[in-house]
Short mmCIF file of C-alpha atoms and ligand atoms in Angstrom, two decimals:
data_model
loop_
_atom_site.label_atom_id
_atom_site.label_comp_id
_atom_site.label_asym_id
_atom_site.label_seq_id
_atom_site.Cartn_x
_atom_site.Cartn_y
_atom_site.Cartn_z
CA UNK A 1237 23.60 -1.75 -3.71
CA UNK A 1238 20.61 -0.47 -5.70
CA UNK A 1239 21.30 1.18 -9.03
CA UNK A 1240 19.55 4.47 -9.62
CA UNK A 1241 19.54 6.35 -12.90
CA UNK A 1242 18.91 10.03 -12.31
CA UNK A 1243 17.68 11.83 -15.42
CA UNK A 1244 18.13 15.59 -15.34
CA UNK A 1245 16.43 17.89 -17.83
CA UNK A 1246 16.81 21.59 -18.55
CA UNK A 1247 15.13 23.44 -15.73
CA UNK A 1248 16.59 26.19 -13.60
CA UNK A 1249 16.29 23.68 -10.74
CA UNK A 1250 18.74 21.28 -12.44
CA UNK A 1251 21.36 22.30 -9.87
CA UNK A 1252 19.23 20.66 -7.15
CA UNK A 1253 19.72 17.29 -8.83
CA UNK A 1254 23.31 17.36 -7.56
CA UNK A 1255 22.12 17.35 -3.95
CA UNK A 1256 19.56 14.69 -4.78
CA UNK A 1257 22.31 12.50 -6.25
CA UNK A 1258 24.32 12.95 -3.04
CA UNK A 1259 21.33 12.10 -0.85
CA UNK A 1260 20.62 8.96 -2.85
CA UNK A 1261 24.27 7.92 -2.48
CA UNK A 1262 24.17 8.59 1.27
CA UNK A 1263 21.25 6.18 1.36
CA UNK A 1264 23.25 3.43 -0.27
CA UNK A 1265 22.47 3.87 -3.98
CA UNK A 1266 24.86 3.77 -6.89
CA UNK A 1267 23.80 6.82 -8.89
CA UNK A 1268 24.26 7.26 -12.63
CA UNK A 1269 23.23 10.56 -14.15
CA UNK A 1270 21.85 11.18 -17.62
CA UNK A 1271 21.55 14.79 -18.76
CA UNK A 1272 19.53 16.26 -21.60
CA UNK A 1273 21.17 18.84 -23.88
CA UNK A 1274 19.28 21.65 -22.16
CA UNK A 1275 20.26 20.38 -18.72
CA UNK A 1276 23.89 20.77 -19.75
CA UNK A 1277 23.26 24.47 -20.33
CA UNK A 1278 22.45 24.75 -16.62
CA UNK A 1279 24.80 22.19 -15.06
CA UNK A 1280 27.83 20.34 -16.33
CA UNK A 1281 28.31 16.57 -16.57
CA UNK A 1282 31.58 17.08 -14.71
CA UNK A 1283 29.67 18.12 -11.59
CA UNK A 1284 27.77 14.84 -11.54
CA UNK A 1285 30.70 12.69 -12.63
CA UNK A 1286 32.79 14.03 -9.77
CA UNK A 1287 29.95 13.64 -7.31
CA UNK A 1288 28.84 10.17 -8.27
CA UNK A 1289 32.13 8.65 -9.39
CA UNK A 1290 30.35 7.42 -12.50
CA UNK A 1291 30.41 8.68 -16.08
CA UNK A 1292 27.38 10.69 -17.19
CA UNK A 1293 25.33 9.95 -20.26
CA UNK A 1294 24.41 12.97 -22.29
CA UNK A 1295 24.96 12.53 -26.01
CA UNK A 1296 23.32 9.65 -27.87
CA UNK A 1297 26.41 9.03 -29.94
CA UNK A 1298 29.02 9.33 -27.23
CA UNK A 1299 29.07 6.21 -25.12
CA UNK A 1300 31.46 6.08 -22.14
CA UNK A 1301 32.70 2.64 -23.29
CA UNK A 1302 33.11 2.59 -27.08
CA UNK A 1303 31.08 -0.20 -28.62
CA UNK A 1304 28.76 -0.62 -25.64
CA UNK A 1305 25.29 0.87 -25.60
CA UNK A 1306 25.49 2.29 -22.10
CA UNK A 1307 21.92 3.53 -22.15
CA UNK A 1308 20.67 -0.04 -22.68
CA UNK A 1309 23.00 -1.39 -19.97
CA UNK A 1310 21.86 1.35 -17.61
CA UNK A 1311 18.21 0.70 -18.39
CA UNK A 1312 18.64 -3.03 -17.74
CA UNK A 1313 20.67 -2.58 -14.56
CA UNK A 1314 18.62 0.18 -12.92
CA UNK A 1315 16.36 -0.55 -9.96
CA UNK A 1316 14.83 2.90 -10.22
CA UNK A 1317 14.69 5.66 -12.81
CA UNK A 1318 14.24 9.14 -11.39
CA UNK A 1319 13.62 12.09 -13.65
CA UNK A 1320 14.15 15.22 -11.60
CA UNK A 1321 13.75 17.93 -12.62
CA UNK A 1322 11.45 16.94 -15.48
CA UNK A 1323 10.59 19.74 -17.89
CA UNK A 1324 7.31 19.89 -19.80
CA UNK A 1325 9.16 18.83 -22.92
CA UNK A 1326 10.75 15.80 -21.24
CA UNK A 1327 7.44 14.80 -19.63
CA UNK A 1328 5.64 14.97 -22.98
CA UNK A 1329 8.36 13.12 -24.86
CA UNK A 1330 8.62 10.30 -22.35
CA UNK A 1331 4.84 9.90 -22.08
CA UNK A 1332 4.64 9.57 -25.86
CA UNK A 1333 7.58 7.26 -26.36
CA UNK A 1334 9.68 9.74 -28.30
CA UNK A 1335 13.32 8.75 -28.07
CA UNK A 1336 15.32 11.56 -29.62
CA UNK A 1337 17.96 12.07 -26.95
CA UNK A 1338 19.80 9.93 -24.43
CA UNK A 1339 17.36 10.38 -21.54
CA UNK A 1340 14.20 9.72 -23.52
CA UNK A 1341 15.84 6.73 -25.24
CA UNK A 1342 16.91 5.32 -21.90
CA UNK A 1343 13.42 5.85 -20.49
CA UNK A 1344 11.92 3.97 -23.42
CA UNK A 1345 14.29 1.05 -22.92
CA UNK A 1346 13.62 0.93 -19.18
CA UNK A 1347 11.07 -1.54 -17.75
CA UNK A 1348 11.32 -0.98 -13.99
CA UNK A 1349 9.65 1.40 -11.55
CA UNK A 1350 10.14 5.10 -12.18
CA UNK A 1351 9.59 8.44 -10.51
CA UNK A 1352 9.16 11.81 -12.16
CA UNK A 1353 9.30 15.22 -10.51
CA UNK A 1354 8.03 17.97 -12.81
CA UNK A 1355 9.56 21.44 -12.77
CA UNK A 1356 7.97 23.79 -15.24
CA UNK A 1357 6.55 27.22 -15.74
CA UNK A 1358 3.04 27.26 -14.10
CA UNK A 1359 1.24 27.79 -17.43
CA UNK A 1360 3.14 24.90 -18.96
CA UNK A 1361 2.50 22.66 -15.95
CA UNK A 1362 -1.24 23.26 -16.14
CA UNK A 1363 -1.34 22.91 -19.92
CA UNK A 1364 -3.69 20.05 -20.83
CA UNK A 1365 -0.93 18.32 -22.81
CA UNK A 1366 1.36 18.16 -19.81
CA UNK A 1367 -1.47 17.08 -17.50
CA UNK A 1368 -2.43 14.38 -19.98
CA UNK A 1369 1.18 13.19 -20.24
CA UNK A 1370 1.44 13.01 -16.46
CA UNK A 1371 -1.79 10.99 -16.36
CA UNK A 1372 -0.35 8.61 -18.97
CA UNK A 1373 2.83 8.19 -16.94
CA UNK A 1374 0.88 7.61 -13.71
CA UNK A 1375 -1.22 4.96 -15.42
CA UNK A 1376 2.02 3.27 -16.46
CA UNK A 1377 3.10 3.17 -12.84
CA UNK A 1378 5.34 6.24 -12.68
CA UNK A 1379 5.28 7.85 -9.26
CA UNK A 1380 4.75 11.56 -9.79
CA UNK A 1381 6.12 13.89 -7.13
CA UNK A 1382 3.95 16.92 -7.71
CA UNK A 1383 5.59 20.32 -8.03
CA UNK A 1384 4.93 22.94 -5.39
CA UNK A 1385 3.82 26.54 -5.53
CA UNK A 1386 6.58 29.11 -5.27
CA UNK A 1387 8.90 31.45 -7.10
CA UNK A 1388 9.76 29.98 -10.47
CA UNK A 1389 11.99 31.24 -13.31
CA UNK A 1390 11.55 34.66 -14.92
CA UNK A 1391 10.23 36.29 -11.77
CA UNK A 1392 6.95 34.37 -11.82
CA UNK A 1393 5.16 32.81 -8.87
CA UNK A 1394 2.96 29.74 -9.16
CA UNK A 1395 2.58 25.98 -9.25
CA UNK A 1396 5.51 24.38 -11.05
CA UNK A 1397 8.49 24.58 -8.71
CA UNK A 1398 10.40 21.30 -8.31
CA UNK A 1399 9.20 19.48 -5.17
CA UNK A 1400 11.45 19.51 -2.12
CA UNK A 1401 14.44 17.21 -2.49
CA UNK A 1402 13.46 15.57 0.81
CA UNK A 1403 10.09 14.55 -0.66
CA UNK A 1404 11.65 13.23 -3.88
CA UNK A 1405 14.15 11.30 -1.79
CA UNK A 1406 11.50 9.80 0.54
CA UNK A 1407 9.40 8.59 -2.38
CA UNK A 1408 12.47 7.24 -4.19
CA UNK A 1409 13.61 5.28 -1.14
CA UNK A 1410 10.07 3.94 -0.65
CA UNK A 1411 10.10 2.59 -4.22
CA UNK A 1412 13.54 1.05 -3.72
CA UNK A 1413 12.45 -0.68 -0.53
CA UNK A 1414 9.21 -1.80 -2.20
CA UNK A 1415 11.21 -3.45 -4.97
CA UNK A 1416 12.52 -5.93 -2.39
CA UNK A 1417 9.11 -6.87 -0.98
CA UNK A 1418 8.57 -9.93 -3.16
CA UNK A 1419 12.24 -10.69 -3.81
CA UNK A 1420 12.69 -14.42 -4.30
CA UNK A 1421 8.92 -15.02 -4.15
CA UNK A 1422 6.84 -16.80 -6.75
CA UNK A 1423 3.48 -15.37 -7.67
CA UNK A 1424 0.72 -17.03 -9.67
CA UNK A 1425 -2.10 -14.91 -11.05
CA UNK A 1426 -5.27 -16.04 -12.79
CA UNK A 1427 -6.58 -13.35 -15.09
CA UNK A 1428 -9.15 -12.46 -17.73
CA UNK A 1429 -12.42 -14.18 -18.57
CA UNK A 1430 -12.99 -17.83 -19.40
CA UNK A 1431 -14.82 -19.00 -22.50
CA UNK A 1432 -17.11 -21.99 -22.13
CA UNK A 1433 -18.00 -23.49 -25.52
CA UNK A 1434 -21.66 -23.94 -26.44
CA UNK A 1435 -20.83 -25.23 -29.92
CA UNK A 1436 -17.85 -24.95 -32.27
CA UNK A 1437 -18.26 -21.16 -32.68
CA UNK A 1438 -20.22 -19.89 -29.68
CA UNK A 1439 -19.32 -19.62 -26.06
CA UNK A 1440 -20.37 -18.31 -22.65
CA UNK A 1441 -18.09 -15.60 -21.34
CA UNK A 1442 -17.95 -12.15 -19.73
CA UNK A 1443 -16.29 -8.85 -20.45
CA UNK A 1444 -13.29 -9.14 -18.15
CA UNK A 1445 -10.34 -7.48 -19.91
CA UNK A 1446 -7.42 -8.95 -17.95
CA UNK A 1447 -6.19 -5.41 -17.19
CA UNK A 1448 -6.26 -5.93 -13.42
CA UNK A 1449 -4.37 -9.22 -13.76
CA UNK A 1450 -1.77 -7.55 -15.98
CA UNK A 1451 -1.38 -4.73 -13.45
CA UNK A 1452 -0.96 -7.22 -10.59
CA UNK A 1453 1.69 -9.04 -12.63
CA UNK A 1454 3.59 -5.82 -13.42
CA UNK A 1455 3.48 -4.64 -9.81
CA UNK A 1456 4.68 -8.03 -8.52
CA UNK A 1457 7.56 -8.01 -11.03
CA UNK A 1458 8.57 -4.55 -9.85
CA UNK A 1459 8.59 -5.89 -6.31
CA UNK A 1460 11.03 -8.60 -7.28
CA UNK A 1461 8.72 -11.61 -7.77
CA UNK A 1462 8.84 -14.32 -10.39
CA UNK A 1463 5.40 -14.14 -11.98
CA UNK A 1464 3.23 -16.62 -13.85
CA UNK A 1465 -0.10 -15.54 -15.32
CA UNK A 1466 -2.71 -18.07 -16.37
CA UNK A 1467 -5.05 -16.10 -18.56
CA UNK A 1468 -8.27 -16.57 -20.44
CA UNK A 1469 -8.62 -14.96 -23.89
CA UNK A 1470 -7.82 -11.23 -23.69
CA UNK A 1471 -6.81 -8.45 -26.09
CA UNK A 1472 -4.15 -6.95 -23.83
CA UNK A 1473 -0.45 -7.65 -23.48
CA UNK A 1474 0.93 -8.98 -20.21
CA UNK A 1475 4.35 -7.75 -19.02
CA UNK A 1476 6.94 -9.51 -21.12
CA UNK A 1477 8.90 -10.62 -18.04
CA UNK A 1478 5.97 -12.68 -16.76
CA UNK A 1479 5.45 -16.27 -17.85
CA UNK A 1480 2.04 -16.24 -19.54
CA UNK A 1481 -0.01 -19.41 -19.98
CA UNK A 1482 -3.04 -18.84 -22.20
CA UNK A 1483 -6.11 -21.01 -21.63
CA UNK A 1484 -9.72 -20.89 -22.72
CA UNK A 1485 -12.13 -22.59 -20.32
CA UNK A 1486 -12.31 -22.80 -16.52
CA UNK A 1487 -11.33 -26.46 -16.63
CA UNK A 1488 -8.21 -25.60 -18.64
CA UNK A 1489 -7.48 -22.70 -16.29
CA UNK A 1490 -7.60 -24.99 -13.25
CA UNK A 1491 -5.37 -27.55 -14.90
CA UNK A 1492 -2.80 -24.93 -16.01
CA UNK A 1493 -2.83 -23.19 -12.63
CA UNK A 1494 -2.40 -26.48 -10.78
CA UNK A 1495 0.63 -27.40 -12.82
CA UNK A 1496 2.12 -23.92 -12.31
CA UNK A 1497 1.58 -23.66 -8.56
CA UNK A 1498 4.51 -25.74 -7.35
CA UNK A 1499 6.51 -23.74 -4.78
CA UNK A 1500 4.34 -20.67 -5.29
CA UNK A 1501 4.17 -18.21 -2.36
CA UNK A 1502 1.23 -16.09 -3.49
CA UNK A 1503 -1.77 -16.88 -5.66
CA UNK A 1504 -4.10 -14.12 -6.78
CA UNK A 1505 -7.39 -14.96 -8.47
CA UNK A 1506 -8.15 -11.96 -10.65
CA UNK A 1507 -9.83 -14.09 -13.33
CA UNK A 1508 -13.55 -13.71 -13.91
CA UNK A 1509 -14.25 -17.41 -14.12
CA UNK A 1510 -17.53 -18.57 -15.56
CA UNK A 1511 -19.44 -20.26 -12.77
CA UNK A 1512 -21.15 -22.66 -15.20
CA UNK A 1513 -20.38 -24.35 -18.49
CA UNK A 1514 -22.56 -26.10 -21.06
CA UNK A 1515 -22.66 -29.78 -20.16
CA UNK A 1516 -22.50 -31.07 -23.73
CA UNK A 1517 -21.06 -28.51 -26.16
CA UNK A 1518 -21.86 -29.36 -29.80
CA UNK A 1519 -18.90 -30.31 -32.01
CA UNK A 1520 -20.20 -28.24 -34.91
CA UNK A 1521 -22.20 -25.04 -35.30
CA UNK A 1522 -25.74 -25.36 -33.97
CA UNK A 1523 -28.13 -24.51 -36.82
CA UNK A 1524 -30.99 -22.09 -36.50
CA UNK A 1525 -34.52 -23.47 -36.17
CA UNK A 1526 -37.78 -22.08 -34.91
CA UNK A 1527 -37.80 -24.41 -31.94
CA UNK A 1528 -36.40 -23.38 -28.55
CA UNK A 1529 -33.25 -25.18 -27.59
CA UNK A 1530 -31.95 -25.93 -24.15
CA UNK A 1531 -28.37 -25.66 -23.05
CA UNK A 1532 -27.88 -27.39 -19.74
CA UNK A 1533 -25.24 -25.73 -17.59
CA UNK A 1534 -23.18 -27.51 -15.00
CA UNK A 1535 -21.00 -25.85 -12.34
CA UNK A 1536 -17.35 -25.18 -13.06
CA UNK A 1537 -14.70 -26.02 -10.50
CA UNK A 1538 -13.93 -23.21 -8.09
CA UNK A 1539 -10.33 -22.63 -9.16
CA UNK A 1540 -9.22 -20.32 -6.37
CA UNK A 1541 -10.78 -22.56 -3.68
CA UNK A 1542 -8.85 -25.51 -5.14
CA UNK A 1543 -5.60 -23.53 -5.30
CA UNK A 1544 -6.02 -22.29 -1.72
CA UNK A 1545 -5.61 -25.89 -0.57
CA UNK A 1546 -1.94 -25.78 -1.68
CA UNK A 1547 -1.11 -23.66 1.36
CA UNK A 1548 0.11 -20.68 -0.69
CA UNK A 1549 -1.23 -17.31 0.48
CA UNK A 1550 -4.27 -17.13 -1.75
CA UNK A 1551 -6.09 -13.90 -2.48
CA UNK A 1552 -9.41 -13.77 -4.28
CA UNK A 1553 -11.26 -10.97 -6.01
CA UNK A 1554 -14.96 -10.41 -5.37
CA UNK A 1555 -16.59 -8.45 -8.19
CA UNK A 1556 -19.72 -7.28 -6.41
CA UNK A 1557 -22.66 -5.22 -7.63
CA UNK A 1558 -22.56 -2.98 -4.54
CA UNK A 1559 -20.34 -1.54 -1.85
CA UNK A 1560 -21.59 -4.09 0.68
CA UNK A 1561 -18.65 -6.22 1.85
CA UNK A 1562 -20.61 -9.08 3.40
CA UNK A 1563 -20.78 -11.26 0.27
CA UNK A 1564 -17.02 -10.83 -0.24
CA UNK A 1565 -16.33 -11.85 3.35
CA UNK A 1566 -18.55 -14.92 2.94
CA UNK A 1567 -16.60 -15.86 -0.24
CA UNK A 1568 -13.27 -15.52 1.54
CA UNK A 1569 -14.44 -17.89 4.27
CA UNK A 1570 -16.11 -20.36 1.93
CA UNK A 1571 -13.07 -20.56 -0.39
CA UNK A 1572 -10.50 -20.73 2.43
CA UNK A 1573 -8.66 -17.59 1.28
CA UNK A 1574 -5.93 -15.60 3.00
CA UNK A 1575 -7.66 -12.35 1.97
CA UNK A 1576 -10.18 -11.06 -0.53
CA UNK A 1577 -10.36 -7.92 -2.62
CA UNK A 1578 -13.78 -6.33 -3.03
CA UNK A 1579 -14.36 -4.57 -6.32
CA UNK A 1580 -17.60 -2.61 -6.88
CA UNK A 1581 -18.57 -3.38 -10.48
CA UNK A 1582 -21.80 -1.36 -10.29
CA UNK A 1583 -19.63 1.74 -10.79
CA UNK A 1584 -18.75 1.80 -14.51
CA UNK A 1585 -15.68 3.99 -13.86
CA UNK A 1586 -14.04 1.12 -12.02
CA UNK A 1587 -15.81 -1.98 -13.32
CA UNK A 1588 -14.98 -4.52 -16.02
CA UNK A 1589 -12.82 -3.18 -18.90
CA UNK A 1590 -12.21 0.20 -17.22
CA UNK A 1591 -8.69 1.57 -16.77
CA UNK A 1592 -9.21 2.54 -13.15
CA UNK A 1593 -10.22 0.71 -10.02
CA UNK A 1594 -10.87 1.18 -6.34
CA UNK A 1595 -10.11 -1.86 -4.21
CA UNK A 1596 -11.11 -2.83 -0.70
CA UNK A 1597 -8.80 -5.41 0.78
CA UNK A 1598 -10.46 -7.55 3.45
CA UNK A 1599 -8.20 -9.58 5.71
CA UNK A 1600 -9.16 -12.83 7.41
CA UNK A 1601 -9.56 -10.87 10.65
CA UNK A 1602 -12.36 -8.88 8.98
CA UNK A 1603 -10.28 -5.69 8.91
CA UNK A 1604 -10.60 -3.80 5.67
CA UNK A 1605 -8.78 -0.99 3.94
CA UNK A 1606 -9.76 0.84 0.74
CA UNK A 1607 -7.49 2.29 -1.94
CA UNK A 1608 -8.14 5.56 -3.72
CA UNK A 1609 -9.68 5.40 -7.19
CA UNK A 1610 -6.70 5.30 -9.52
CA UNK A 1611 -5.15 3.38 -12.40
CA UNK A 1612 -5.21 -0.40 -12.13
CA UNK A 1613 -1.41 -0.43 -11.94
CA UNK A 1614 -1.37 2.01 -9.00
CA UNK A 1615 -4.12 -0.10 -7.36
CA UNK A 1616 -2.02 -3.22 -7.88
CA UNK A 1617 1.05 -1.58 -6.32
CA UNK A 1618 -1.13 -0.49 -3.40
CA UNK A 1619 -2.54 -4.00 -3.03
CA UNK A 1620 0.86 -5.73 -2.97
CA UNK A 1621 2.06 -3.09 -0.51
CA UNK A 1622 -0.84 -3.92 1.79
CA UNK A 1623 -0.48 -7.67 1.41
CA UNK A 1624 3.23 -7.64 2.11
CA UNK A 1625 3.18 -5.31 5.10
CA UNK A 1626 0.48 -7.02 7.14
CA UNK A 1627 1.44 -8.41 10.53
O1 C5P B 716 -17.54 -16.83 -6.24
P1 C5P B 716 -17.05 -15.75 -7.09
O2 C5P B 716 -16.94 -16.12 -8.55
O3 C5P B 716 -17.77 -14.45 -6.97
O4 C5P B 716 -15.57 -15.46 -6.53
C1 C5P B 716 -14.66 -14.65 -7.16
C2 C5P B 716 -13.25 -15.14 -6.89
O5 C5P B 716 -13.16 -16.54 -7.08
C3 C5P B 716 -12.24 -14.56 -7.87
O6 C5P B 716 -11.00 -14.51 -7.22
C4 C5P B 716 -12.24 -15.58 -9.00
O7 C5P B 716 -11.02 -15.52 -9.73
C5 C5P B 716 -12.39 -16.86 -8.22
N1 C5P B 716 -13.12 -17.92 -8.93
C6 C5P B 716 -12.44 -19.05 -9.34
N2 C5P B 716 -13.12 -20.09 -9.92
C7 C5P B 716 -14.45 -20.01 -10.12
C8 C5P B 716 -15.15 -18.87 -9.71
C9 C5P B 716 -14.46 -17.85 -9.13
O8 C5P B 716 -11.22 -19.11 -9.17
N3 C5P B 716 -15.07 -20.99 -10.70
#
């Protein structure tokens, strides 16, 4: 039975959270409700406790079981965190990691997939701070169920009314079913650039950030997979629940990936591997002179082509300087891949180091489907969705 934590904040629509809790229970969820102080001015914990047959969390210093930090237990045990209705204040606090009440503390301790349904006054909803906070939450993988236009509090009409319960429910159930998609599966991801030494201080590399690999790892974890990431040198953090194996060169990456690919179901090559490496890197720093020097480059192993031979479903990335898919298709065939993801790096909004992406997934059959331009994490969720629903 999936565990859902339903966070309710102080909007006039707080009463609708009671029906939402019921609907979630009817669909098989165990629902635990956490109320902000303002929510309790509109609805009482007793309503939710009676409905859900679970204690509510509301005050930071009043735990249902003395001595146990219920908010940490709830955060660990939840398969989904829903915040509905989410006021402007709650949205801003959660986006900025402020943990000054039970709900915001729980949200900060929570590492799984989450959904937020704003309900605010129209001016507050459209305020740049709130819009920015929602963008931050989306980039972190929160599903946002947009508010609708309608009659809101204080006799006003506008955009800010809590979305229909049916829509919040549909999206919540979709996330819960998605979190089973890779249950029991092992996923191996190569990520980041490689560094190929020229001498003891210099190297050949590229500006891959590892952000797409990190997003693929996070999305796979949320879908229930056990995830290993073999990464070149990057400045970012990978999800702490992934096993991360840092490497430097392509040769090291191949070796590490090979030893990690036992029993793996999916392999995704998001690494930007250097195609060549200096044949004879110098042991010390090469000194300056006025003479030209030559660095002879030899080809690196094709890691993903090697890994594809293991029989795991292997997916490559093709960073291409245009929208033309033909080179990506040729790569998929040449490397023996299950599928390939085309990524147009000529567009700086979605290229190396950017926070957003737009992916085109090409299947072996030649069929292709393109995501919207969105955060790398949303792209990764989309990609795993596509990969795990195909025929
Ligand atoms: O051939 P190209 O480098 O464009 O192919 C890109 C795909 O192949 C990516 O998935 C990348 O991770 C993978 N690759 C690799 N080893 C290489 C070169 C590319 O795994 N030496």
